[in-house]
């Protein structure tokens, strides 16, 4: 029997991880800001303090996602997990009525 060895973290897939963090990380941060607005705002306008908080928290969250995307072992794993996180966040936001067209 051979033991399954995990691939160590490397800088080999940095471009794919960066693109996953930039593209999917942006949409994940946008979805999290929308979800925060739905949960906390309670129908107040965007110019209220709570609306501004949800809007201005998007940039630091996007920066954190972009920073942590380099902890994935491959770019495919980064794209996959961030895609699943986007589905979960945007689905929950839609379920709570936060998507208005």
PDB file of C-alpha atoms in Angstrom:
ATOM      1  CA  UNK A   1       0.000   0.000   0.000  1.00  0.00           C
ATOM      2  CA  UNK A   2       1.162   3.453  -0.758  1.00  0.00           C
ATOM      3  CA  UNK A   3       0.251   6.408   1.335  1.00  0.00           C
ATOM      4  CA  UNK A   4      -1.555   9.225  -0.424  1.00  0.00           C
ATOM      5  CA  UNK A   5       0.598  12.302  -0.145  1.00  0.00           C
ATOM      6  CA  UNK A   6      -0.866  15.738  -0.422  1.00  0.00           C
ATOM      7  CA  UNK A   7       0.749  18.136  -2.785  1.00  0.00           C
ATOM      8  CA  UNK A   8       2.598  20.858  -0.850  1.00  0.00           C
ATOM      9  CA  UNK A   9       1.743  24.506  -1.259  1.00  0.00           C
ATOM     10  CA  UNK A  10       3.747  26.070  -4.049  1.00  0.00           C
ATOM     11  CA  UNK A  11       3.815  29.186  -6.153  1.00  0.00           C
ATOM     12  CA  UNK A  12       3.315  27.185  -9.340  1.00  0.00           C
ATOM     13  CA  UNK A  13      -0.364  28.046  -9.854  1.00  0.00           C
ATOM     14  CA  UNK A  14      -0.204  31.676  -8.779  1.00  0.00           C
ATOM     15  CA  UNK A  15      -1.880  33.076 -11.915  1.00  0.00           C
ATOM     16  CA  UNK A  16      -4.909  30.799 -11.673  1.00  0.00           C
ATOM     17  CA  UNK A  17      -5.251  31.438  -7.945  1.00  0.00           C
ATOM     18  CA  UNK A  18      -4.972  35.186  -8.490  1.00  0.00           C
ATOM     19  CA  UNK A  19      -7.638  35.142 -11.199  1.00  0.00           C
ATOM     20  CA  UNK A  20      -9.934  33.062  -8.980  1.00  0.00           C
ATOM     21  CA  UNK A  21      -9.468  35.547  -6.152  1.00  0.00           C
ATOM     22  CA  UNK A  22     -10.014  38.550  -8.405  1.00  0.00           C
ATOM     23  CA  UNK A  23     -13.026  37.310 -10.359  1.00  0.00           C
ATOM     24  CA  UNK A  24     -14.861  34.943  -8.031  1.00  0.00           C
ATOM     25  CA  UNK A  25     -13.608  36.780  -4.956  1.00  0.00           C
ATOM     26  CA  UNK A  26     -15.189  39.983  -6.245  1.00  0.00           C
ATOM     27  CA  UNK A  27     -18.559  38.325  -6.734  1.00  0.00           C
ATOM     28  CA  UNK A  28     -18.294  36.583  -3.370  1.00  0.00           C
ATOM     29  CA  UNK A  29     -17.542  39.883  -1.611  1.00  0.00           C
ATOM     30  CA  UNK A  30     -20.423  41.520  -3.486  1.00  0.00           C
ATOM     31  CA  UNK A  31     -22.757  38.707  -2.482  1.00  0.00           C
ATOM     32  CA  UNK A  32     -21.636  38.885   1.157  1.00  0.00           C
ATOM     33  CA  UNK A  33     -22.235  42.647   1.180  1.00  0.00           C
ATOM     34  CA  UNK A  34     -25.704  42.086  -0.249  1.00  0.00           C
ATOM     35  CA  UNK A  35     -26.414  39.353   2.268  1.00  0.00           C
ATOM     36  CA  UNK A  36     -25.282  41.623   5.099  1.00  0.00           C
ATOM     37  CA  UNK A  37     -27.560  44.357   3.801  1.00  0.00           C
ATOM     38  CA  UNK A  38     -30.526  41.968   3.683  1.00  0.00           C
ATOM     39  CA  UNK A  39     -29.876  40.635   7.180  1.00  0.00           C
ATOM     40  CA  UNK A  40     -28.973  43.866   8.973  1.00  0.00           C
ATOM     41  CA  UNK A  41     -30.471  46.770   7.084  1.00  0.00           C
ATOM     42  CA  UNK A  42     -34.151  46.060   7.524  1.00  0.00           C
ATOM     43  CA  UNK A  43     -35.400  48.110   4.574  1.00  0.00           C
ATOM     44  CA  UNK A  44     -33.448  51.280   5.340  1.00  0.00           C
ATOM     45  CA  UNK A  45     -32.064  53.236   2.360  1.00  0.00           C
ATOM     46  CA  UNK A  46     -28.498  52.798   1.149  1.00  0.00           C
ATOM     47  CA  UNK A  47     -27.495  56.128   2.646  1.00  0.00           C
ATOM     48  CA  UNK A  48     -28.196  54.974   6.193  1.00  0.00           C
ATOM     49  CA  UNK A  49     -25.290  53.952   8.413  1.00  0.00           C
ATOM     50  CA  UNK A  50     -26.119  50.259   8.019  1.00  0.00           C
ATOM     51  CA  UNK A  51     -26.331  50.566   4.252  1.00  0.00           C
ATOM     52  CA  UNK A  52     -22.986  52.329   4.136  1.00  0.00           C
ATOM     53  CA  UNK A  53     -21.434  49.676   6.383  1.00  0.00           C
ATOM     54  CA  UNK A  54     -22.487  46.880   4.056  1.00  0.00           C
ATOM     55  CA  UNK A  55     -21.192  48.824   1.060  1.00  0.00           C
ATOM     56  CA  UNK A  56     -17.802  49.755   2.521  1.00  0.00           C
ATOM     57  CA  UNK A  57     -17.104  46.299   3.944  1.00  0.00           C
ATOM     58  CA  UNK A  58     -16.901  44.887   0.431  1.00  0.00           C
ATOM     59  CA  UNK A  59     -13.336  46.063  -0.269  1.00  0.00           C
ATOM     60  CA  UNK A  60     -11.719  44.571   2.866  1.00  0.00           C
ATOM     61  CA  UNK A  61     -13.606  41.301   2.382  1.00  0.00           C
ATOM     62  CA  UNK A  62     -12.454  41.117  -1.239  1.00  0.00           C
ATOM     63  CA  UNK A  63      -8.879  41.780  -0.095  1.00  0.00           C
ATOM     64  CA  UNK A  64      -9.111  38.968   2.464  1.00  0.00           C
ATOM     65  CA  UNK A  65     -10.486  36.539  -0.112  1.00  0.00           C
ATOM     66  CA  UNK A  66      -7.725  37.495  -2.531  1.00  0.00           C
ATOM     67  CA  UNK A  67      -5.116  36.997   0.189  1.00  0.00           C
ATOM     68  CA  UNK A  68      -6.432  33.629   1.312  1.00  0.00           C
ATOM     69  CA  UNK A  69      -6.852  32.212  -2.205  1.00  0.00           C
ATOM     70  CA  UNK A  70      -3.123  31.431  -2.229  1.00  0.00           C
ATOM     71  CA  UNK A  71      -3.662  28.847   0.517  1.00  0.00           C
ATOM     72  CA  UNK A  72      -5.384  26.489  -1.925  1.00  0.00           C
ATOM     73  CA  UNK A  73      -3.181  23.685  -3.215  1.00  0.00           C
ATOM     74  CA  UNK A  74      -4.095  24.278  -6.871  1.00  0.00           C
ATOM     75  CA  UNK A  75      -5.852  26.848  -8.989  1.00  0.00           C
ATOM     76  CA  UNK A  76      -8.573  24.333  -9.836  1.00  0.00           C
ATOM     77  CA  UNK A  77      -9.282  23.902  -6.143  1.00  0.00           C
ATOM     78  CA  UNK A  78      -9.427  27.687  -5.680  1.00  0.00           C
ATOM     79  CA  UNK A  79     -11.873  28.098  -8.568  1.00  0.00           C
ATOM     80  CA  UNK A  80     -14.011  25.206  -7.325  1.00  0.00           C
ATOM     81  CA  UNK A  81     -14.319  26.271  -3.693  1.00  0.00           C
ATOM     82  CA  UNK A  82     -14.882  29.927  -4.518  1.00  0.00           C
ATOM     83  CA  UNK A  83     -17.532  28.944  -7.069  1.00  0.00           C
ATOM     84  CA  UNK A  84     -19.328  26.824  -4.469  1.00  0.00           C
ATOM     85  CA  UNK A  85     -19.098  29.662  -1.931  1.00  0.00           C
ATOM     86  CA  UNK A  86     -20.606  32.033  -4.519  1.00  0.00           C
ATOM     87  CA  UNK A  87     -23.476  29.633  -5.170  1.00  0.00           C
ATOM     88  CA  UNK A  88     -24.182  29.359  -1.453  1.00  0.00           C
ATOM     89  CA  UNK A  89     -24.042  33.109  -0.742  1.00  0.00           C
ATOM     90  CA  UNK A  90     -26.006  34.208  -3.797  1.00  0.00           C
ATOM     91  CA  UNK A  91     -28.551  31.429  -3.279  1.00  0.00           C
ATOM     92  CA  UNK A  92     -29.093  32.469   0.341  1.00  0.00           C
ATOM     93  CA  UNK A  93     -29.375  36.107  -0.709  1.00  0.00           C
ATOM     94  CA  UNK A  94     -31.982  35.177  -3.326  1.00  0.00           C
ATOM     95  CA  UNK A  95     -33.899  33.058  -0.814  1.00  0.00           C
ATOM     96  CA  UNK A  96     -34.059  35.974   1.618  1.00  0.00           C
ATOM     97  CA  UNK A  97     -35.381  38.289  -1.088  1.00  0.00           C
ATOM     98  CA  UNK A  98     -32.243  40.352  -1.513  1.00  0.00           C
ATOM     99  CA  UNK A  99     -32.182  40.188  -5.315  1.00  0.00           C
ATOM    100  CA  UNK A 100     -34.421  42.773  -6.857  1.00  0.00           C
ATOM    101  CA  UNK A 101     -34.317  43.399 -10.564  1.00  0.00           C
TER     102      UNK A 101
END
